[in-house]
Amino acid sequence: MEIGIQWPLVLFTVISGAGYGVLAATGAARLAGKQGAATCKVALVVAMALLGVGGLMSVFHLAHPERFMAAIANLLSFSGIALELIGLALGFAAAALFLVFASTGNLAGEKTLAACSVAIGAVAAFLQGWAYFEVAAQAGWSTPALPASYLFTSLAAGVLVYAAIAAAKKEDAAALKLTGTIAATLAALAVVAVAAYAAALGGAGLLEGAATAFVVLAAVLELATLGLAAWFAFKAPALTIALAGVLVGVGGSIALRVLMWLVASYQYSFIWDAAANRGLYLF
């Protein structure tokens, strides 16, 4: 029987995943030397906001949200959830320090944090999918294509958020082209990852009904993200194109995550009871 879509977790990974994408894009642009000071600062504030709001979404998944400190107390378990929380903390800290160095003109600190931001953004986005990949009991989750899909859908959407900020701040053509090219590359990888995930689900006999519809939806939205990112990079680096890319990119991220929950199942009634009370224990 189906577990049901866990919307707080969907929103957690979509919102904070986009935050990791913004953080990584900010770092990459800074390392490439194609970024204005105002763009950098605004992007880092946006990244912190997305990571903070995303983190709050995860709390609402608990049957007793006020007990979230218990999860923090178990960080050294290095479980899937612990790694997600560690990634969230490191991402927020990196963005905050990066902002401090950018505001004080510390060039060495900026470059160091820019490199850290790229690494943390990519790894943390991957770990959000890895947390579910570790659940071997779920045939629809235990495939490498799932964390890869999380990684590329999150980063593609986040880089397009950065592209929108850069366009709004009127960055030069070279900077906008670089950002659009990165976004298009990530969107192309997202299409491949979603296709691989669909193939894995089909091989496991899990593609039927609504799951099939969401595979198609995720693929179409990621293809649209790719098209808009490429248009931004090579034709019209306009704010409206970037915002349209953000919209479909976020839609693709949501569709992929909904698909994951649609193919999940449970065997015992106590799991259903936990899910109904927003306290589903999967890890």
Short mmCIF file of C-alpha atoms in Angstrom, two decimals:
data_model
loop_
_atom_site.label_atom_id
_atom_site.label_comp_id
_atom_site.label_asym_id
_atom_site.label_seq_id
_atom_site.Cartn_x
_atom_site.Cartn_y
_atom_site.Cartn_z
CA MET A 1 0.00 0.00 0.00
CA GLU A 2 1.11 3.54 -0.67
CA ILE A 3 2.74 5.61 2.06
CA GLY A 4 1.40 8.86 0.64
CA ILE A 5 3.15 12.06 -0.39
CA GLN A 6 5.06 13.61 2.51
CA TRP A 7 4.69 17.26 1.51
CA PRO A 8 6.88 18.77 4.26
CA LEU A 9 9.77 16.65 3.00
CA VAL A 10 9.01 17.48 -0.62
CA LEU A 11 9.07 21.20 0.19
CA PHE A 12 12.16 20.82 2.37
CA THR A 13 14.25 19.30 -0.41
CA VAL A 14 12.85 21.53 -3.17
CA ILE A 15 13.35 24.81 -1.31
CA SER A 16 16.65 24.06 0.40
CA GLY A 17 17.85 22.23 -2.73
CA ALA A 18 17.34 25.43 -4.73
CA GLY A 19 19.24 27.23 -1.96
CA TYR A 20 22.20 24.91 -2.52
CA GLY A 21 22.01 25.71 -6.22
CA VAL A 22 22.09 29.46 -5.56
CA LEU A 23 25.01 29.02 -3.17
CA ALA A 24 27.01 26.92 -5.64
CA ALA A 25 26.27 29.31 -8.52
CA THR A 26 27.39 32.29 -6.43
CA GLY A 27 30.64 30.54 -5.63
CA ALA A 28 31.25 29.49 -9.23
CA ALA A 29 30.62 33.00 -10.58
CA ARG A 30 32.96 34.49 -7.98
CA LEU A 31 35.73 32.03 -8.85
CA ALA A 32 35.26 32.79 -12.55
CA GLY A 33 35.53 36.52 -11.84
CA LYS A 34 32.20 37.20 -13.52
CA GLN A 35 30.12 38.66 -10.73
CA GLY A 36 29.28 42.11 -9.42
CA ALA A 37 29.45 42.81 -5.70
CA ALA A 38 25.73 43.57 -5.45
CA THR A 39 24.79 40.34 -7.23
CA CYS A 40 26.99 38.33 -4.88
CA LYS A 41 25.47 39.83 -1.74
CA VAL A 42 21.86 39.53 -2.88
CA ALA A 43 22.40 35.93 -4.02
CA LEU A 44 23.92 34.95 -0.69
CA VAL A 45 21.01 36.46 1.24
CA VAL A 46 18.60 34.56 -1.04
CA ALA A 47 20.56 31.34 -0.50
CA MET A 48 20.37 31.73 3.28
CA ALA A 49 16.65 32.48 3.10
CA LEU A 50 15.99 29.37 0.99
CA LEU A 51 18.06 27.17 3.30
CA GLY A 52 16.33 28.58 6.37
CA VAL A 53 12.79 28.21 4.99
CA GLY A 54 13.60 24.76 3.65
CA GLY A 55 14.89 23.69 7.04
CA LEU A 56 11.68 24.86 8.68
CA MET A 57 9.66 22.73 6.25
CA SER A 58 11.44 19.61 7.48
CA VAL A 59 10.41 20.37 11.07
CA PHE A 60 6.72 20.24 10.11
CA HIS A 61 7.15 16.61 9.12
CA LEU A 62 7.54 15.66 12.77
CA ALA A 63 4.50 14.51 14.73
CA HIS A 64 5.82 16.82 17.47
CA PRO A 65 7.72 19.68 15.74
CA GLU A 66 8.78 21.06 19.10
CA ARG A 67 11.02 18.02 19.55
CA PHE A 68 13.26 18.83 16.58
CA MET A 69 16.23 19.24 18.93
CA ALA A 70 16.25 15.46 19.32
CA ALA A 71 17.27 15.14 15.67
CA ILE A 72 20.05 17.68 16.14
CA ALA A 73 21.30 15.73 19.17
CA ASN A 74 21.84 12.68 16.93
CA LEU A 75 23.97 14.34 14.26
CA LEU A 76 26.97 12.12 15.03
CA SER A 77 24.96 9.09 13.95
CA PHE A 78 25.71 10.23 10.37
CA SER A 79 22.43 8.74 9.23
CA GLY A 80 20.70 10.05 6.12
CA ILE A 81 18.78 12.63 8.16
CA ALA A 82 21.91 13.61 10.12
CA LEU A 83 23.84 14.20 6.89
CA GLU A 84 20.99 16.35 5.54
CA LEU A 85 21.06 18.50 8.68
CA ILE A 86 24.84 18.77 8.62
CA GLY A 87 24.66 19.87 4.98
CA LEU A 88 22.03 22.45 5.86
CA ALA A 89 24.14 23.87 8.69
CA LEU A 90 27.33 23.95 6.61
CA GLY A 91 25.52 25.56 3.68
CA PHE A 92 24.04 28.31 5.83
CA ALA A 93 27.37 28.91 7.60
CA ALA A 94 29.26 29.07 4.30
CA ALA A 95 26.77 31.57 2.85
CA ALA A 96 26.96 33.73 5.99
CA LEU A 97 30.78 33.79 6.04
CA PHE A 98 30.91 34.38 2.30
CA LEU A 99 28.60 37.38 2.78
CA VAL A 100 30.79 38.75 5.58
CA PHE A 101 33.94 38.51 3.44
CA ALA A 102 32.15 40.01 0.42
CA SER A 103 30.91 42.91 2.55
CA THR A 104 34.34 43.62 4.05
CA GLY A 105 36.35 43.26 0.85
CA ASN A 106 38.36 40.26 2.05
CA LEU A 107 39.33 38.83 -1.36
CA ALA A 108 41.18 35.79 -0.04
CA GLY A 109 38.28 34.94 2.23
CA GLU A 110 35.81 35.42 -0.63
CA LYS A 111 37.65 33.02 -2.91
CA THR A 112 38.05 30.43 -0.17
CA LEU A 113 34.37 30.56 0.71
CA ALA A 114 33.43 30.60 -2.97
CA ALA A 115 35.20 27.26 -3.45
CA CYS A 116 33.62 25.89 -0.28
CA SER A 117 30.21 27.06 -1.44
CA VAL A 118 30.47 25.16 -4.72
CA ALA A 119 31.54 21.98 -2.94
CA ILE A 120 28.98 22.22 -0.14
CA GLY A 121 26.15 23.09 -2.52
CA ALA A 122 26.81 20.10 -4.75
CA VAL A 123 27.44 17.57 -1.98
CA ALA A 124 24.52 18.68 0.19
CA ALA A 125 22.09 18.57 -2.75
CA PHE A 126 23.26 15.03 -3.49
CA LEU A 127 22.91 13.96 0.14
CA GLN A 128 19.23 14.95 0.16
CA GLY A 129 18.59 12.16 -2.31
CA TRP A 130 21.11 9.85 -0.68
CA ALA A 131 19.06 9.91 2.53
CA TYR A 132 16.28 8.09 0.65
CA PHE A 133 18.61 5.90 -1.44
CA GLU A 134 19.79 4.36 1.85
CA VAL A 135 16.30 2.96 2.54
CA ALA A 136 16.92 -0.42 0.94
CA ALA A 137 13.41 -1.63 1.78
CA GLN A 138 12.01 0.79 -0.80
CA ALA A 139 12.69 -0.65 -4.26
CA GLY A 140 11.74 2.63 -5.87
CA TRP A 141 14.31 4.55 -3.84
CA SER A 142 17.33 2.26 -3.67
CA THR A 143 18.80 3.22 -7.04
CA PRO A 144 21.71 5.63 -7.71
CA ALA A 145 19.51 7.49 -10.20
CA LEU A 146 17.45 8.92 -7.31
CA PRO A 147 20.20 10.96 -5.57
CA ALA A 148 21.48 11.97 -9.01
CA SER A 149 18.00 13.25 -9.88
CA TYR A 150 17.84 15.18 -6.61
CA LEU A 151 21.27 16.67 -7.26
CA PHE A 152 20.67 17.93 -10.79
CA THR A 153 17.06 19.09 -10.40
CA SER A 154 18.00 21.07 -7.29
CA LEU A 155 21.10 22.66 -8.78
CA ALA A 156 19.44 23.51 -12.11
CA ALA A 157 16.59 25.33 -10.35
CA GLY A 158 18.97 27.11 -7.99
CA VAL A 159 21.33 28.27 -10.71
CA LEU A 160 18.36 29.75 -12.57
CA VAL A 161 17.40 31.63 -9.39
CA TYR A 162 20.92 33.04 -9.45
CA ALA A 163 20.53 33.84 -13.15
CA ALA A 164 17.39 35.84 -12.36
CA ILE A 165 19.28 37.80 -9.69
CA ALA A 166 22.18 38.43 -12.07
CA ALA A 167 19.81 39.59 -14.82
CA ALA A 168 17.97 41.89 -12.41
CA LYS A 169 21.30 43.39 -11.35
CA LYS A 170 22.26 43.86 -15.02
CA GLU A 171 25.42 41.78 -15.01
CA ASP A 172 27.39 41.89 -18.26
CA ALA A 173 26.71 39.53 -21.16
CA ALA A 174 29.66 37.24 -20.39
CA ALA A 175 28.53 36.70 -16.80
CA LEU A 176 24.95 35.97 -17.85
CA LYS A 177 26.08 33.57 -20.56
CA LEU A 178 28.24 31.66 -18.08
CA THR A 179 25.36 31.32 -15.62
CA GLY A 180 22.93 30.25 -18.34
CA THR A 181 25.39 27.69 -19.69
CA ILE A 182 25.86 26.16 -16.25
CA ALA A 183 22.09 26.02 -15.74
CA ALA A 184 21.55 24.40 -19.16
CA THR A 185 24.25 21.79 -18.46
CA LEU A 186 22.69 20.91 -15.12
CA ALA A 187 19.20 20.75 -16.65
CA ALA A 188 20.50 18.39 -19.35
CA LEU A 189 22.00 16.17 -16.65
CA ALA A 190 18.67 16.34 -14.79
CA VAL A 191 16.87 15.05 -17.90
CA VAL A 192 19.32 12.13 -18.11
CA ALA A 193 18.97 11.39 -14.39
CA VAL A 194 15.17 11.46 -14.50
CA ALA A 195 15.24 9.13 -17.52
CA ALA A 196 17.57 6.77 -15.64
CA TYR A 197 15.28 6.86 -12.63
CA ALA A 198 12.28 6.11 -14.82
CA ALA A 199 14.15 3.16 -16.33
CA ALA A 200 14.98 1.86 -12.84
CA LEU A 201 11.34 2.15 -11.76
CA GLY A 202 10.20 0.41 -14.93
CA GLY A 203 12.66 -2.41 -14.34
CA ALA A 204 11.25 -2.84 -10.83
CA GLY A 205 7.68 -2.93 -12.14
CA LEU A 206 6.74 0.28 -10.33
CA LEU A 207 5.74 2.46 -13.26
CA GLU A 208 1.97 2.45 -13.39
CA GLY A 209 -0.92 4.85 -12.97
CA ALA A 210 -0.01 8.21 -11.47
CA ALA A 211 3.68 7.28 -11.33
CA THR A 212 3.82 7.11 -15.13
CA ALA A 213 2.15 10.51 -15.40
CA PHE A 214 4.67 12.08 -13.02
CA VAL A 215 7.62 10.55 -14.89
CA VAL A 216 6.38 12.24 -18.04
CA LEU A 217 5.70 15.50 -16.18
CA ALA A 218 9.16 15.56 -14.57
CA ALA A 219 10.86 14.84 -17.89
CA VAL A 220 8.85 17.49 -19.78
CA LEU A 221 9.50 20.14 -17.13
CA GLU A 222 13.23 19.41 -17.04
CA LEU A 223 13.36 19.56 -20.86
CA ALA A 224 11.60 22.93 -20.64
CA THR A 225 14.14 24.03 -18.02
CA LEU A 226 16.93 23.02 -20.38
CA GLY A 227 15.37 24.96 -23.25
CA LEU A 228 14.85 28.12 -21.21
CA ALA A 229 18.35 27.97 -19.70
CA ALA A 230 19.87 27.56 -23.16
CA TRP A 231 17.74 30.43 -24.49
CA PHE A 232 18.94 32.59 -21.59
CA ALA A 233 22.56 31.67 -22.28
CA PHE A 234 22.68 32.03 -26.04
CA LYS A 235 19.70 34.11 -27.19
CA ALA A 236 18.06 36.41 -24.65
CA PRO A 237 19.58 36.72 -21.14
CA ALA A 238 16.43 38.42 -19.87
CA LEU A 239 14.95 38.39 -16.38
CA THR A 240 11.64 37.02 -17.67
CA ILE A 241 13.37 34.03 -19.28
CA ALA A 242 15.26 33.28 -16.06
CA LEU A 243 12.08 33.52 -13.98
CA ALA A 244 10.26 31.20 -16.38
CA GLY A 245 13.18 28.79 -16.01
CA VAL A 246 12.90 28.96 -12.22
CA LEU A 247 9.19 28.19 -12.44
CA VAL A 248 9.54 25.09 -14.60
CA GLY A 249 12.72 24.01 -12.83
CA VAL A 250 11.00 24.07 -9.45
CA GLY A 251 8.06 22.27 -11.04
CA GLY A 252 10.39 19.54 -12.29
CA SER A 253 11.95 19.21 -8.83
CA ILE A 254 8.52 18.82 -7.25
CA ALA A 255 7.37 16.29 -9.86
CA LEU A 256 10.47 14.14 -9.30
CA ARG A 257 9.96 14.11 -5.55
CA VAL A 258 6.23 13.39 -5.78
CA LEU A 259 7.09 10.48 -8.09
CA MET A 260 9.44 9.10 -5.44
CA TRP A 261 6.68 9.10 -2.84
CA LEU A 262 4.13 7.63 -5.25
CA VAL A 263 6.23 4.50 -5.73
CA ALA A 264 6.89 4.07 -2.00
CA SER A 265 4.92 1.45 -0.11
CA TYR A 266 4.47 0.08 3.40
CA GLN A 267 3.73 -3.33 4.79
CA TYR A 268 2.73 -2.70 8.39
CA SER A 269 -0.12 -0.69 9.83
CA PHE A 270 2.06 1.13 12.36
CA ILE A 271 3.88 2.85 9.49
CA TRP A 272 0.56 4.03 8.10
CA ASP A 273 -0.44 5.33 11.52
CA ALA A 274 2.84 7.22 11.79
CA ALA A 275 2.41 8.69 8.30
CA ALA A 276 -1.11 9.85 9.07
CA ASN A 277 0.24 11.74 12.08
CA ARG A 278 3.15 13.31 10.18
CA GLY A 279 5.67 11.19 12.03
CA LEU A 280 6.72 8.66 9.41
CA TYR A 281 9.91 6.91 10.49
CA LEU A 282 11.79 5.83 7.40
CA PHE A 283 15.34 6.14 8.62
#
